[in-house]
PDB file of C-alpha atoms in Angstrom:
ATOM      1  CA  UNK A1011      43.656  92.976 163.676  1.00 68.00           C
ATOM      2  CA  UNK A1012      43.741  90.895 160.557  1.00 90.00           C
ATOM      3  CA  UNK A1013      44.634  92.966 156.927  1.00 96.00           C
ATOM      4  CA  UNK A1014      46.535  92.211 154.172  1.00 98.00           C
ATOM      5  CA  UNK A1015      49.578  93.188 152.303  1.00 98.00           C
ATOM      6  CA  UNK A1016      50.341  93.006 148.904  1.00 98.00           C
ATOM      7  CA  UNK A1017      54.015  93.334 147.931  1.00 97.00           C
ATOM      8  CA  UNK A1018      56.580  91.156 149.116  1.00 96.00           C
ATOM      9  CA  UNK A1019      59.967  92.338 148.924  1.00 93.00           C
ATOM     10  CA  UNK A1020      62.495  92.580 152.033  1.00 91.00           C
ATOM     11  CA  UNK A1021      60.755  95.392 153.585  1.00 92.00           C
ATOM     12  CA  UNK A1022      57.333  93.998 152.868  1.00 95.00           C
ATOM     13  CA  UNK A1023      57.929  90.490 154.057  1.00 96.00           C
ATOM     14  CA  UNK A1024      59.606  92.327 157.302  1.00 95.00           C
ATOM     15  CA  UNK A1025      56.874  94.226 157.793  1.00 96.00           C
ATOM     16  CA  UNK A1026      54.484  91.031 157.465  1.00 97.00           C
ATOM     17  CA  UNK A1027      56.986  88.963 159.939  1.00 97.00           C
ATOM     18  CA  UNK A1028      56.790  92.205 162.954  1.00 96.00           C
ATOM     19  CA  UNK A1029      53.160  92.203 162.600  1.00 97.00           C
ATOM     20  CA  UNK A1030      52.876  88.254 162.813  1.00 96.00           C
ATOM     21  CA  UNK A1031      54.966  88.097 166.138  1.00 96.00           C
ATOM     22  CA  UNK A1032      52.735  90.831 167.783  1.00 95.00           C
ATOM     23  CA  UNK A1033      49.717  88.784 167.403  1.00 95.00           C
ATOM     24  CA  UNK A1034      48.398  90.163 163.858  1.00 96.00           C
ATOM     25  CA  UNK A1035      47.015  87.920 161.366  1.00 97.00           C
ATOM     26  CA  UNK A1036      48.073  88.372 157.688  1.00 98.00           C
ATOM     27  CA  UNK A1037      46.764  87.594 154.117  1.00 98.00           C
ATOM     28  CA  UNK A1038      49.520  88.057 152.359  1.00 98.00           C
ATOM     29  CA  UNK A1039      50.142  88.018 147.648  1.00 98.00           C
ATOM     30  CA  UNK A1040      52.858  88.300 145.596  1.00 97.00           C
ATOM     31  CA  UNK A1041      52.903  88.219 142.050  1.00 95.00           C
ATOM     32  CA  UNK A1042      55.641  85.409 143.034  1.00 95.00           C
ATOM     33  CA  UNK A1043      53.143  83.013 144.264  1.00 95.00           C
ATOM     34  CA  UNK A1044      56.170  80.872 145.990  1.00 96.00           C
ATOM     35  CA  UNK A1045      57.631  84.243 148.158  1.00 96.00           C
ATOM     36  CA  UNK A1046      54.187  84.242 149.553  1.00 97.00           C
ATOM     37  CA  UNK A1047      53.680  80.625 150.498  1.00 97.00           C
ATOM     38  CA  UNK A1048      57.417  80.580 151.873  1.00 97.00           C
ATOM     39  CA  UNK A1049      56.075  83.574 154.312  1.00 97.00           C
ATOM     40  CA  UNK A1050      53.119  81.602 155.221  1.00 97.00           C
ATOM     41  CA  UNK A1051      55.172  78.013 156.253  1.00 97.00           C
ATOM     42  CA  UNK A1052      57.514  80.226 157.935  1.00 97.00           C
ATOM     43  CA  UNK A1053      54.709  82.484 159.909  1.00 97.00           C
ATOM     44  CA  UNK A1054      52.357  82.085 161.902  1.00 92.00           C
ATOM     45  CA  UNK A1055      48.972  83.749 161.603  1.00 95.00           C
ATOM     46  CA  UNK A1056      49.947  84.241 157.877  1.00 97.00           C
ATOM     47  CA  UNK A1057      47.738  83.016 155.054  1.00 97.00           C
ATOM     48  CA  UNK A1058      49.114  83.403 151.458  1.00 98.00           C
ATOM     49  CA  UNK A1059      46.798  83.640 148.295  1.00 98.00           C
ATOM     50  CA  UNK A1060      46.816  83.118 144.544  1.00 96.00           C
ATOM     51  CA  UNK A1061      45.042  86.032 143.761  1.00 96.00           C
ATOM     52  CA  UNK A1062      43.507  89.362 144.538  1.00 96.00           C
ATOM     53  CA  UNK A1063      39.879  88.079 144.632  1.00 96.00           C
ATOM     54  CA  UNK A1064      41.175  85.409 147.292  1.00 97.00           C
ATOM     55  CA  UNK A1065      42.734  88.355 149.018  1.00 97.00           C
ATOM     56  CA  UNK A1066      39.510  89.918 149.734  1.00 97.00           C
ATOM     57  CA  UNK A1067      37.421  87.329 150.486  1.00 96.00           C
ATOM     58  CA  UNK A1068      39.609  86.687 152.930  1.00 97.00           C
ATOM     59  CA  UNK A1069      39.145  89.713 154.976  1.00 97.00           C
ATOM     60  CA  UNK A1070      36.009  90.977 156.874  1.00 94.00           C
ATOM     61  CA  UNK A1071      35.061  94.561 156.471  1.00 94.00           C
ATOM     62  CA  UNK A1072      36.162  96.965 156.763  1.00 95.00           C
ATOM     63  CA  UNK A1073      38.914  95.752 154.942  1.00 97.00           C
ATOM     64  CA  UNK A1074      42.195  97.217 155.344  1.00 98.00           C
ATOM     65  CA  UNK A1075      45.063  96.350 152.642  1.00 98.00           C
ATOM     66  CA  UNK A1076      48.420  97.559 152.422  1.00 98.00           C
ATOM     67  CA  UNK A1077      50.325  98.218 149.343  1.00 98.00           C
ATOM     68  CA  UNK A1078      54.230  97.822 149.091  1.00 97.00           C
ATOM     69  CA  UNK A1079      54.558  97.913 145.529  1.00 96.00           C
ATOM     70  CA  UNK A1080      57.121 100.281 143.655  1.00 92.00           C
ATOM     71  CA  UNK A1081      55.123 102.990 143.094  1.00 91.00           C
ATOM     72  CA  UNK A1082      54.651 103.084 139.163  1.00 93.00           C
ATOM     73  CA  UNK A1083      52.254  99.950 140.152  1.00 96.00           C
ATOM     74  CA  UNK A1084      49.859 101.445 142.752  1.00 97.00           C
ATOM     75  CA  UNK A1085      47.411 102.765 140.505  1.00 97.00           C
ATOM     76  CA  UNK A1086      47.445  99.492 138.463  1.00 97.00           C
ATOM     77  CA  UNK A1087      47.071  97.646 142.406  1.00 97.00           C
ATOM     78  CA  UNK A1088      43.905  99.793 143.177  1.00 98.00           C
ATOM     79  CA  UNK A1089      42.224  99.237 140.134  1.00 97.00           C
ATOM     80  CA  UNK A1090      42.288  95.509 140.274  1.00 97.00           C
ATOM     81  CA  UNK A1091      41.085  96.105 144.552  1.00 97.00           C
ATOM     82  CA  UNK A1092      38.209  98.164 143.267  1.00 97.00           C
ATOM     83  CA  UNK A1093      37.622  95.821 140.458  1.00 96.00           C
ATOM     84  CA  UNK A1094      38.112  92.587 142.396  1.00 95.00           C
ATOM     85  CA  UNK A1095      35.837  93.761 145.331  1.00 94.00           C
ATOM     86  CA  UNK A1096      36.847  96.132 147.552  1.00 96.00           C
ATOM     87  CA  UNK A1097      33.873  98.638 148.719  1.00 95.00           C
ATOM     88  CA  UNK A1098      32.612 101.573 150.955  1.00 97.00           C
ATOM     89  CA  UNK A1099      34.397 101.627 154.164  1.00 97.00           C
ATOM     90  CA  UNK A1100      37.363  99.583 153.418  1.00 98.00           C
ATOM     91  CA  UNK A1101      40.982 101.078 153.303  1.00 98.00           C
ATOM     92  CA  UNK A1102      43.586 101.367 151.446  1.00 98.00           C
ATOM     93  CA  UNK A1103      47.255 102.105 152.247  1.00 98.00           C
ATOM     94  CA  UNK A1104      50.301 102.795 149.738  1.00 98.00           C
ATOM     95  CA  UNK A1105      53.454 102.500 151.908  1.00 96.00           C
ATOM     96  CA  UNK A1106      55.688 102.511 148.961  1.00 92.00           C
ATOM     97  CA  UNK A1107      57.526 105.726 147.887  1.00 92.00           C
ATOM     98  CA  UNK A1108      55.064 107.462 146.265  1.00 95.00           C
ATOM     99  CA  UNK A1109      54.397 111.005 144.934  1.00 96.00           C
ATOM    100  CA  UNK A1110      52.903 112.866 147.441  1.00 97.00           C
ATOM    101  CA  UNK A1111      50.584 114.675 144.762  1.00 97.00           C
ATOM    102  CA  UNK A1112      49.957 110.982 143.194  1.00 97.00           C
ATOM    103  CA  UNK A1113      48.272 110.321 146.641  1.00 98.00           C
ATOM    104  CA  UNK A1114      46.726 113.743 147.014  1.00 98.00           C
ATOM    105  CA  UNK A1115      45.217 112.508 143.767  1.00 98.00           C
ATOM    106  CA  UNK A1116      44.398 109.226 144.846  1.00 98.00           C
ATOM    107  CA  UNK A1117      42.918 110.074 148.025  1.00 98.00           C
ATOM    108  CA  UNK A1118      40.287 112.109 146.176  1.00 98.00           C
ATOM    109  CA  UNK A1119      39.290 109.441 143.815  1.00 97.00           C
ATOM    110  CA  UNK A1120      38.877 106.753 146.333  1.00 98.00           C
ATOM    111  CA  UNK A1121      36.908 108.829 148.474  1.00 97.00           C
ATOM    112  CA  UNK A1122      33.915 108.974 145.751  1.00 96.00           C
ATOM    113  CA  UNK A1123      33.255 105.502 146.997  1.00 95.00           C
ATOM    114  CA  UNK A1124      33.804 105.878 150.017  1.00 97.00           C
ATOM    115  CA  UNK A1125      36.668 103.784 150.323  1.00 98.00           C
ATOM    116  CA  UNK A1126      39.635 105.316 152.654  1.00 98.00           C
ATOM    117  CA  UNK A1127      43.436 106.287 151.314  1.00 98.00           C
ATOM    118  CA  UNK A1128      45.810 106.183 153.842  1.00 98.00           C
ATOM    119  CA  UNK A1129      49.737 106.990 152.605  1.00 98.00           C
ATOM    120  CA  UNK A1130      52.297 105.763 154.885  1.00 98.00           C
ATOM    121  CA  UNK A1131      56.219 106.843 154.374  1.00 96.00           C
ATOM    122  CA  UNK A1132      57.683 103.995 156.038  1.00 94.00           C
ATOM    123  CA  UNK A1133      61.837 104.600 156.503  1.00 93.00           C
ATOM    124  CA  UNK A1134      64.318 101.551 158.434  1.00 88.00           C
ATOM    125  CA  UNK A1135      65.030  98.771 155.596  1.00 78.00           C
ATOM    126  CA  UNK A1136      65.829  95.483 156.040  1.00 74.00           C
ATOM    127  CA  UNK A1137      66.310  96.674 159.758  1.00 81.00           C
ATOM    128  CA  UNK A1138      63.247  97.537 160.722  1.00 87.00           C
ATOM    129  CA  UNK A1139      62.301  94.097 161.464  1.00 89.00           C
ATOM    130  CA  UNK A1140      64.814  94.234 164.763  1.00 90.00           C
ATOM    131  CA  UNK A1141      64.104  97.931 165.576  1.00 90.00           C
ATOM    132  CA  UNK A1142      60.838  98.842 164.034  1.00 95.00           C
ATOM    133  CA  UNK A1143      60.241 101.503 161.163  1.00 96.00           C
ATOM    134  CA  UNK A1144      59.810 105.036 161.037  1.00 96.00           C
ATOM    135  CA  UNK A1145      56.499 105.633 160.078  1.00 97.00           C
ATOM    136  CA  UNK A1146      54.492 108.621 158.735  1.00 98.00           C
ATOM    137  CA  UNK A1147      50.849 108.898 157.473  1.00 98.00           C
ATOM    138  CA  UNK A1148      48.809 111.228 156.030  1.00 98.00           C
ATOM    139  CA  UNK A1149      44.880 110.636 155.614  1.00 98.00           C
ATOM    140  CA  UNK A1150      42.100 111.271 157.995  1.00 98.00           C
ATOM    141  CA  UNK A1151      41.194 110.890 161.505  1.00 98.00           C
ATOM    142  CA  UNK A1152      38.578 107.893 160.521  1.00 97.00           C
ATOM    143  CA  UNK A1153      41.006 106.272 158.302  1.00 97.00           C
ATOM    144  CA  UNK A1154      44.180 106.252 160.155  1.00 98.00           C
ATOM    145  CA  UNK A1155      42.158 105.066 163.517  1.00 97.00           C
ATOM    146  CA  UNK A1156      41.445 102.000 161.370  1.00 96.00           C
ATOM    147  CA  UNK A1157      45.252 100.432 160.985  1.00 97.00           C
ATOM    148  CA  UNK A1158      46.484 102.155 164.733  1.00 97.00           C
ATOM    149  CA  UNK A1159      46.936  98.548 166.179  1.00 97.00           C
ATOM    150  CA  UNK A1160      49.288  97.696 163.118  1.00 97.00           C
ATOM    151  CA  UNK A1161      51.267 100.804 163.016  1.00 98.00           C
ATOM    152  CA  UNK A1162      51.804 100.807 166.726  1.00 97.00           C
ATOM    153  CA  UNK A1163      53.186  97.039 165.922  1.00 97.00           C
ATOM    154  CA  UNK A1164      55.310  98.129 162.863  1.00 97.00           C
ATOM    155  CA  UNK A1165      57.038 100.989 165.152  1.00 97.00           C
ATOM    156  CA  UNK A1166      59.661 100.701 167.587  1.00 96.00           C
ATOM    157  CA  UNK A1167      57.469 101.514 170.288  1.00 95.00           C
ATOM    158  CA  UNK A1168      53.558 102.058 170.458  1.00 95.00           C
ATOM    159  CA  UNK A1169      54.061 105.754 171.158  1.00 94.00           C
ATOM    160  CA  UNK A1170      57.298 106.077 169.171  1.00 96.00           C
ATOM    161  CA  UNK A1171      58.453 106.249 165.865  1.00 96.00           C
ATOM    162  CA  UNK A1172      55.582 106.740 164.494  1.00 98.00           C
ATOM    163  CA  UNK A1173      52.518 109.461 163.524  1.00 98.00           C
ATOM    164  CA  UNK A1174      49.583 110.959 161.884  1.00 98.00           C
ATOM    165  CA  UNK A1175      51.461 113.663 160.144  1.00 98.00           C
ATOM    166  CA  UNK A1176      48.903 115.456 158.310  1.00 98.00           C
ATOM    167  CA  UNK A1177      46.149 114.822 155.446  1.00 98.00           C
ATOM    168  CA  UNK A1178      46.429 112.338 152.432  1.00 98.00           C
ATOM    169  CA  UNK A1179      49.785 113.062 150.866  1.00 98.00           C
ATOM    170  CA  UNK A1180      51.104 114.358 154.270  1.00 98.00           C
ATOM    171  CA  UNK A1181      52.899 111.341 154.971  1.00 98.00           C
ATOM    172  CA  UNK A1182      54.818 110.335 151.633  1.00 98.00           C
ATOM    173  CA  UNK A1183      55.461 114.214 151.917  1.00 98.00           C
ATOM    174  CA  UNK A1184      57.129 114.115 155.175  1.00 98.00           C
ATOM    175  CA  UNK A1185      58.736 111.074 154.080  1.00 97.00           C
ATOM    176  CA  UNK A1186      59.992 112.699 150.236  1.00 97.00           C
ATOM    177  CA  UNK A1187      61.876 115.328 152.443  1.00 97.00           C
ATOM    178  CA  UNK A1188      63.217 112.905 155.153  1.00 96.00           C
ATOM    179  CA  UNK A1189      65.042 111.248 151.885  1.00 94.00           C
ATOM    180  CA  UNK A1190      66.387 114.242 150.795  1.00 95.00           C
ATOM    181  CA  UNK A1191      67.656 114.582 154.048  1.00 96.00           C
ATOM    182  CA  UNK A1192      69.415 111.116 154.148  1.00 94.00           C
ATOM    183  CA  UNK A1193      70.879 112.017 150.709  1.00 95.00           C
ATOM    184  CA  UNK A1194      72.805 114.860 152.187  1.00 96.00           C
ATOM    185  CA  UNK A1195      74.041 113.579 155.326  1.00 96.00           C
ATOM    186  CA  UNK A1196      75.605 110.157 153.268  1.00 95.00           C
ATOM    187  CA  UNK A1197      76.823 112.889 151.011  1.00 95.00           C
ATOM    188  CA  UNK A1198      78.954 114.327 153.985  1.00 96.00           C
ATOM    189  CA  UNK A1199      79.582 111.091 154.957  1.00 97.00           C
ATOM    190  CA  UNK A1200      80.897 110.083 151.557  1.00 95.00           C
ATOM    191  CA  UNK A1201      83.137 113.184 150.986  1.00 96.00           C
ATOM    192  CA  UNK A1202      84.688 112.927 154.558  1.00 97.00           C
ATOM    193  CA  UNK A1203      85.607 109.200 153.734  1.00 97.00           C
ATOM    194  CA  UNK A1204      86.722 110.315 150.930  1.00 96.00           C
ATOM    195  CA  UNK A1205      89.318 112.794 152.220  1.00 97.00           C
ATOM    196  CA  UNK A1206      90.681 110.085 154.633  1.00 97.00           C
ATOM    197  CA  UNK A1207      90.943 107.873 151.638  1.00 96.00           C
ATOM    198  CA  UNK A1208      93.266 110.220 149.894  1.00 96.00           C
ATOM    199  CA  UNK A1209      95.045 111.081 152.947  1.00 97.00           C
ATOM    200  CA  UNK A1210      98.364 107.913 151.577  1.00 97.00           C
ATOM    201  CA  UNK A1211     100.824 109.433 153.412  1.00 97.00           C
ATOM    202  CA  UNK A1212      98.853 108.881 156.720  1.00 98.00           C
ATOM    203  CA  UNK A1213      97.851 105.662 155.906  1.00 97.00           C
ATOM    204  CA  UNK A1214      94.607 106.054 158.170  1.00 97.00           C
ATOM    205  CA  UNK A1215      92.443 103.094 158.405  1.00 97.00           C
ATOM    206  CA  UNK A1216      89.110 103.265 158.061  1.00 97.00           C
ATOM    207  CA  UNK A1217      87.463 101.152 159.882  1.00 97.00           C
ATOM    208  CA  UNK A1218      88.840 102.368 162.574  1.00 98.00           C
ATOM    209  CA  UNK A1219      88.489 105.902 162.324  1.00 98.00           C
ATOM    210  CA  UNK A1220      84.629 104.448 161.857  1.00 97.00           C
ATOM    211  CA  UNK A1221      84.120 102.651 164.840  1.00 97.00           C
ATOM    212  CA  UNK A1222      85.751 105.628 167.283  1.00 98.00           C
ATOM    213  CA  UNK A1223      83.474 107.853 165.679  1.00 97.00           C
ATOM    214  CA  UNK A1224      80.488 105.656 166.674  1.00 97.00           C
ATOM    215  CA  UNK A1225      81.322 106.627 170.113  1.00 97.00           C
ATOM    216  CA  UNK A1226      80.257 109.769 171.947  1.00 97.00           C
ATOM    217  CA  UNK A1227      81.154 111.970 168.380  1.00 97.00           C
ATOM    218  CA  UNK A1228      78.690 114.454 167.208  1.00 97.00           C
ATOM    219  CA  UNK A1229      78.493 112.543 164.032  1.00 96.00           C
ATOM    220  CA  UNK A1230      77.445 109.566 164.773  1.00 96.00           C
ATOM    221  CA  UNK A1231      74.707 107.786 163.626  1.00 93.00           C
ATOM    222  CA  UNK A1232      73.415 104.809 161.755  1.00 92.00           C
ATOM    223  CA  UNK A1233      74.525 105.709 158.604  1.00 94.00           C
ATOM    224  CA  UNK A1234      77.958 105.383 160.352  1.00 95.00           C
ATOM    225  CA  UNK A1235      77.044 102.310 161.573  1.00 94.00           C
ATOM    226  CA  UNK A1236      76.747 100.918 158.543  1.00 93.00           C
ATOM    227  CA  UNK A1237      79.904 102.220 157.182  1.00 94.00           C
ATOM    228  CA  UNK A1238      81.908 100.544 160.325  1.00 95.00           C
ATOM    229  CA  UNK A1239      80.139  97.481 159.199  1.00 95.00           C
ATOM    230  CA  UNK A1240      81.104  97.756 155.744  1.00 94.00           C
ATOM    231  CA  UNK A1241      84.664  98.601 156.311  1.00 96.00           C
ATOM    232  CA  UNK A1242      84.835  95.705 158.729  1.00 96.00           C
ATOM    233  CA  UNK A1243      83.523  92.883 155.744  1.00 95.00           C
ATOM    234  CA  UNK A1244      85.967  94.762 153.205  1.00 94.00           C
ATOM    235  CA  UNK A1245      88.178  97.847 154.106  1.00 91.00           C
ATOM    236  CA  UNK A1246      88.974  98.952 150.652  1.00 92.00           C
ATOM    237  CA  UNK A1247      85.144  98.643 149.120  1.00 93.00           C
ATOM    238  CA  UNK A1248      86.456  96.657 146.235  1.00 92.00           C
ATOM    239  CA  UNK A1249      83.385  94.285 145.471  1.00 90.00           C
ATOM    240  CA  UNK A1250      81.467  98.061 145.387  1.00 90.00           C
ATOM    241  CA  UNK A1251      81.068 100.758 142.170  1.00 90.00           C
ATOM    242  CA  UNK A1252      81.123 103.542 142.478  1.00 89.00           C
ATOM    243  CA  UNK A1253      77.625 103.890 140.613  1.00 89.00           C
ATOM    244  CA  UNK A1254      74.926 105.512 142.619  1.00 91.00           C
ATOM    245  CA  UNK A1255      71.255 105.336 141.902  1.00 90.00           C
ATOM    246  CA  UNK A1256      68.826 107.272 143.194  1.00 89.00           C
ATOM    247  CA  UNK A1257      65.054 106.097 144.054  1.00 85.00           C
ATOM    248  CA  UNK A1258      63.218 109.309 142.918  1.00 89.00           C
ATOM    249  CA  UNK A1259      62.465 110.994 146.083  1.00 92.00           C
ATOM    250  CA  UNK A1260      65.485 112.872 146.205  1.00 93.00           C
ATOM    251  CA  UNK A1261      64.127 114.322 142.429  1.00 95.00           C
ATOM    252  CA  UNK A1262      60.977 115.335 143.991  1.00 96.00           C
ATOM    253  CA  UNK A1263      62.469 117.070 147.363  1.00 96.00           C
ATOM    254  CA  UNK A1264      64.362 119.244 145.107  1.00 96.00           C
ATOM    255  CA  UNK A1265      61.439 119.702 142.651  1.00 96.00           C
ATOM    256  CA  UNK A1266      58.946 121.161 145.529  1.00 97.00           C
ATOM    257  CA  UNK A1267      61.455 123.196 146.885  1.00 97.00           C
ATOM    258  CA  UNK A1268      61.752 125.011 144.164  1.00 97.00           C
ATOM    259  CA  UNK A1269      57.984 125.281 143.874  1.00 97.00           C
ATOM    260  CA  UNK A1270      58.102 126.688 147.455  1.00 97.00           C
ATOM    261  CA  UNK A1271      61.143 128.732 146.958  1.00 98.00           C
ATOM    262  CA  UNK A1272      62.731 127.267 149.635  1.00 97.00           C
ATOM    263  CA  UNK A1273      67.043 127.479 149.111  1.00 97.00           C
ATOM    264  CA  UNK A1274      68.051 123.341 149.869  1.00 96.00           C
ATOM    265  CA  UNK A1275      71.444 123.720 148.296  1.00 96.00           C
ATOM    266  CA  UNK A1276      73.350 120.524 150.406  1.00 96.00           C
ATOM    267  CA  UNK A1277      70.264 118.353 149.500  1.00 96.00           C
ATOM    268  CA  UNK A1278      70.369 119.833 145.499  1.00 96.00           C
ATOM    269  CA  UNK A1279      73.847 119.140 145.451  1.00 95.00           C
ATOM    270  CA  UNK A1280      73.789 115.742 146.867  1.00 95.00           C
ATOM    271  CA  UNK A1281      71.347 114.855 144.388  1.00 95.00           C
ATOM    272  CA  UNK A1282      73.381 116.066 142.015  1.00 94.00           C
ATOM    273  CA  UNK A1283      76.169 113.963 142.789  1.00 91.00           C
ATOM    274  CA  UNK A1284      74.989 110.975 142.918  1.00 92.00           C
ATOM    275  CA  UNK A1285      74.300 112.136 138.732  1.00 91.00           C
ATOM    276  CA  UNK A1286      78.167 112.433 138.340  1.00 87.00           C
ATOM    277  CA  UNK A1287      78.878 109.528 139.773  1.00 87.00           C
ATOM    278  CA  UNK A1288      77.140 107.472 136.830  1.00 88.00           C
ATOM    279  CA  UNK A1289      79.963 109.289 134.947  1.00 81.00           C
ATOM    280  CA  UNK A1290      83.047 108.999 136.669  1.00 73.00           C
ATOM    281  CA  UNK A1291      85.104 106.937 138.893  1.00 80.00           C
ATOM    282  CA  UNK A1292      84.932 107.877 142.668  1.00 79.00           C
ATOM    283  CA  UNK A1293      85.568 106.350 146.369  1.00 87.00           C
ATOM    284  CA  UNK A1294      82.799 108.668 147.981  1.00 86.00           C
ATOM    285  CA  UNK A1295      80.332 106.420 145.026  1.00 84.00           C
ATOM    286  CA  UNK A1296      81.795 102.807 146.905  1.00 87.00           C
ATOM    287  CA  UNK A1297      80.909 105.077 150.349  1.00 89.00           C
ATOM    288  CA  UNK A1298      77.650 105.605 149.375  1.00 88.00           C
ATOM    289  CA  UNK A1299      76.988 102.406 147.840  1.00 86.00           C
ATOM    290  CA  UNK A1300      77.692 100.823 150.904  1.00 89.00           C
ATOM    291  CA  UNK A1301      75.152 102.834 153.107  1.00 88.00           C
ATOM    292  CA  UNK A1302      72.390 102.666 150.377  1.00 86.00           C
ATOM    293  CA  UNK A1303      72.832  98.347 150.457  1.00 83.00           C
ATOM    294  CA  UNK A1304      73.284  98.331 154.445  1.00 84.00           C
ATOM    295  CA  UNK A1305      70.192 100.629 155.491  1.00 82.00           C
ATOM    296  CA  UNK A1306      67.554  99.112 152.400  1.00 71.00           C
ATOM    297  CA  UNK A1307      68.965  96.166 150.563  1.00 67.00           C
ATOM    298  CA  UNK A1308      69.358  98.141 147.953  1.00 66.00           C
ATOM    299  CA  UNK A1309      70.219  96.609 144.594  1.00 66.00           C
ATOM    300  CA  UNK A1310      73.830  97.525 143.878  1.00 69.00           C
ATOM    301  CA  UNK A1311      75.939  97.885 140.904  1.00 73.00           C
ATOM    302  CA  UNK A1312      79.274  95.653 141.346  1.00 73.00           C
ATOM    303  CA  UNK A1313      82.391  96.803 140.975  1.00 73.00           C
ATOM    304  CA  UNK A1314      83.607  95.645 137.238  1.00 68.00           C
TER     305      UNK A1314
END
């Protein structure tokens, strides 16, 4: 299957390198002309362009392009597709965080030309290159039937990791509440590190109270993975802040559940920390820090 992908961070290039080696071929733009010529030299079955125009002449219809933009660019991204080309029958997929209502919205409007919206939560970081992403879309039958080949090659398995969750907006849904999720359970994580931390007159080491966790405990996990790893490069966290940021979707879990009534007081609260710690000094922030730049290359605040 040959589509392209506009967006070229660490996820996006991933992304564009897993469906390479299974055989896809790519047409790939950046606004940073040389990221997307690098992927091309590297890759095979890769073609970069200079421009969105070149982008689509490139493809045959139905066209099928993938967005992994942050997502206060999308609408900008489909307006220059429409503009530049793109007609009835083509696709196109936001895999960025997005709104769920934004592509609710979205969906709608595209579908007046008959052009299909797929949105695709896509969860794994920088590591879904080695184990494949998480992947969950919402749009219709037609629609998602058109990019099967590449989500089955973006998954972990062809009948794993990944699904038609629901309508358009179904799938940055699903994925909006899967990050509210993760925000609690690396809040737990945090707080429990935390305690250990304080713990002087033990003098417990971290690390290793890490890696026997890893094994055969109820709590382990990638997230603990990740700390192990992090502990291992620097036991203390020093070169961390304790300055958490938050991407949005945590906002917006906590913002429909109170539309739904729904009580989510762990992932509230969670949320809510990560608030205080752009005001004070904490360990749990350097905790957090560390899972947030292991599982997505996050960019991180350094320690002053």
């Amino acid at each position: 299957m040959k589509l392209a992908m506009i967006g070229l961070g660490k996820m996006g290039a991933n992304m564009v390198r897993r469906l390479s080696a299974d055989g896809h071929e790519v047409v790939v733009y950046d606004v940073d002309q040389a990221t997307a010529s690098a992927l091309e030299n590297e890759l095979e079955n890769v073609t970069a362009v200079a421009n969105i125009k070149d982008l689509i002449s490139a493809l045959t219809p139905p066209r099928a392009v993938w967005l992994m933009v942050p997502h206060q660019f999308v609408d900008e991204s489909i307006e220059i597709l429409l503009r530049d080309g793109m007609t009835k029958g083509d696709l196109i997929i936001d895999g960025g965080n997005s709104n769920f209502n934004l592509s609710k919205q979205r969906a709608e409007s595209l579908n007046q030309s008959a052009i299909h919206f797929v949105d695709s939560g896509t969860s794994g970081g920088v590591w879904g290159l080695e184990n494949g992403y998480s992947i969950m879309v919402g749009g219709t039958d037609e629609a998602v039937a058109l990019i099967r080949p590449a989500l089955e090659s973006l998954a972990p398995a062809k009948d794993k990791g990944w699904g038609h969750v629901g309508p358009a907006g179904a799938g940055h849904y699903v994925k909006m509440v899967h990050n509210g999720i993760e925000y609690g359970m690396m809040q737990a994580f945090a707080e429990g590190f935390e305690m250990l931390e304080a713990k002087k007159e033990m003098n417990l080491d971290l690390l290793q109270v890490s890696e026997i966790w890893q094994h055969g405990s109820v709590v382990r996990s990638w997230l603990l993975d990740l700390m192990a790893d992090a502990f291992a490069a620097d036991k203390s966290l020093s070169a961390l802040s304790d300055y958490v940021d938050d991407s949005g979707e945590g906002r917006w879990t906590v913002h429909d559940s109170i539309d739904l009534g729904v009580p989510t007081p762990v992932l509230t609260l969670a949320l809510q920390m990560r608030f205080r710690s752009r005001q004070d000094h904490s360990f749990s922030g350097k905790v957090l820090n560390a899972m947030r730049a292991g599982f997505g290359g996050h960019s991180i605040k350094p320690a002053e």
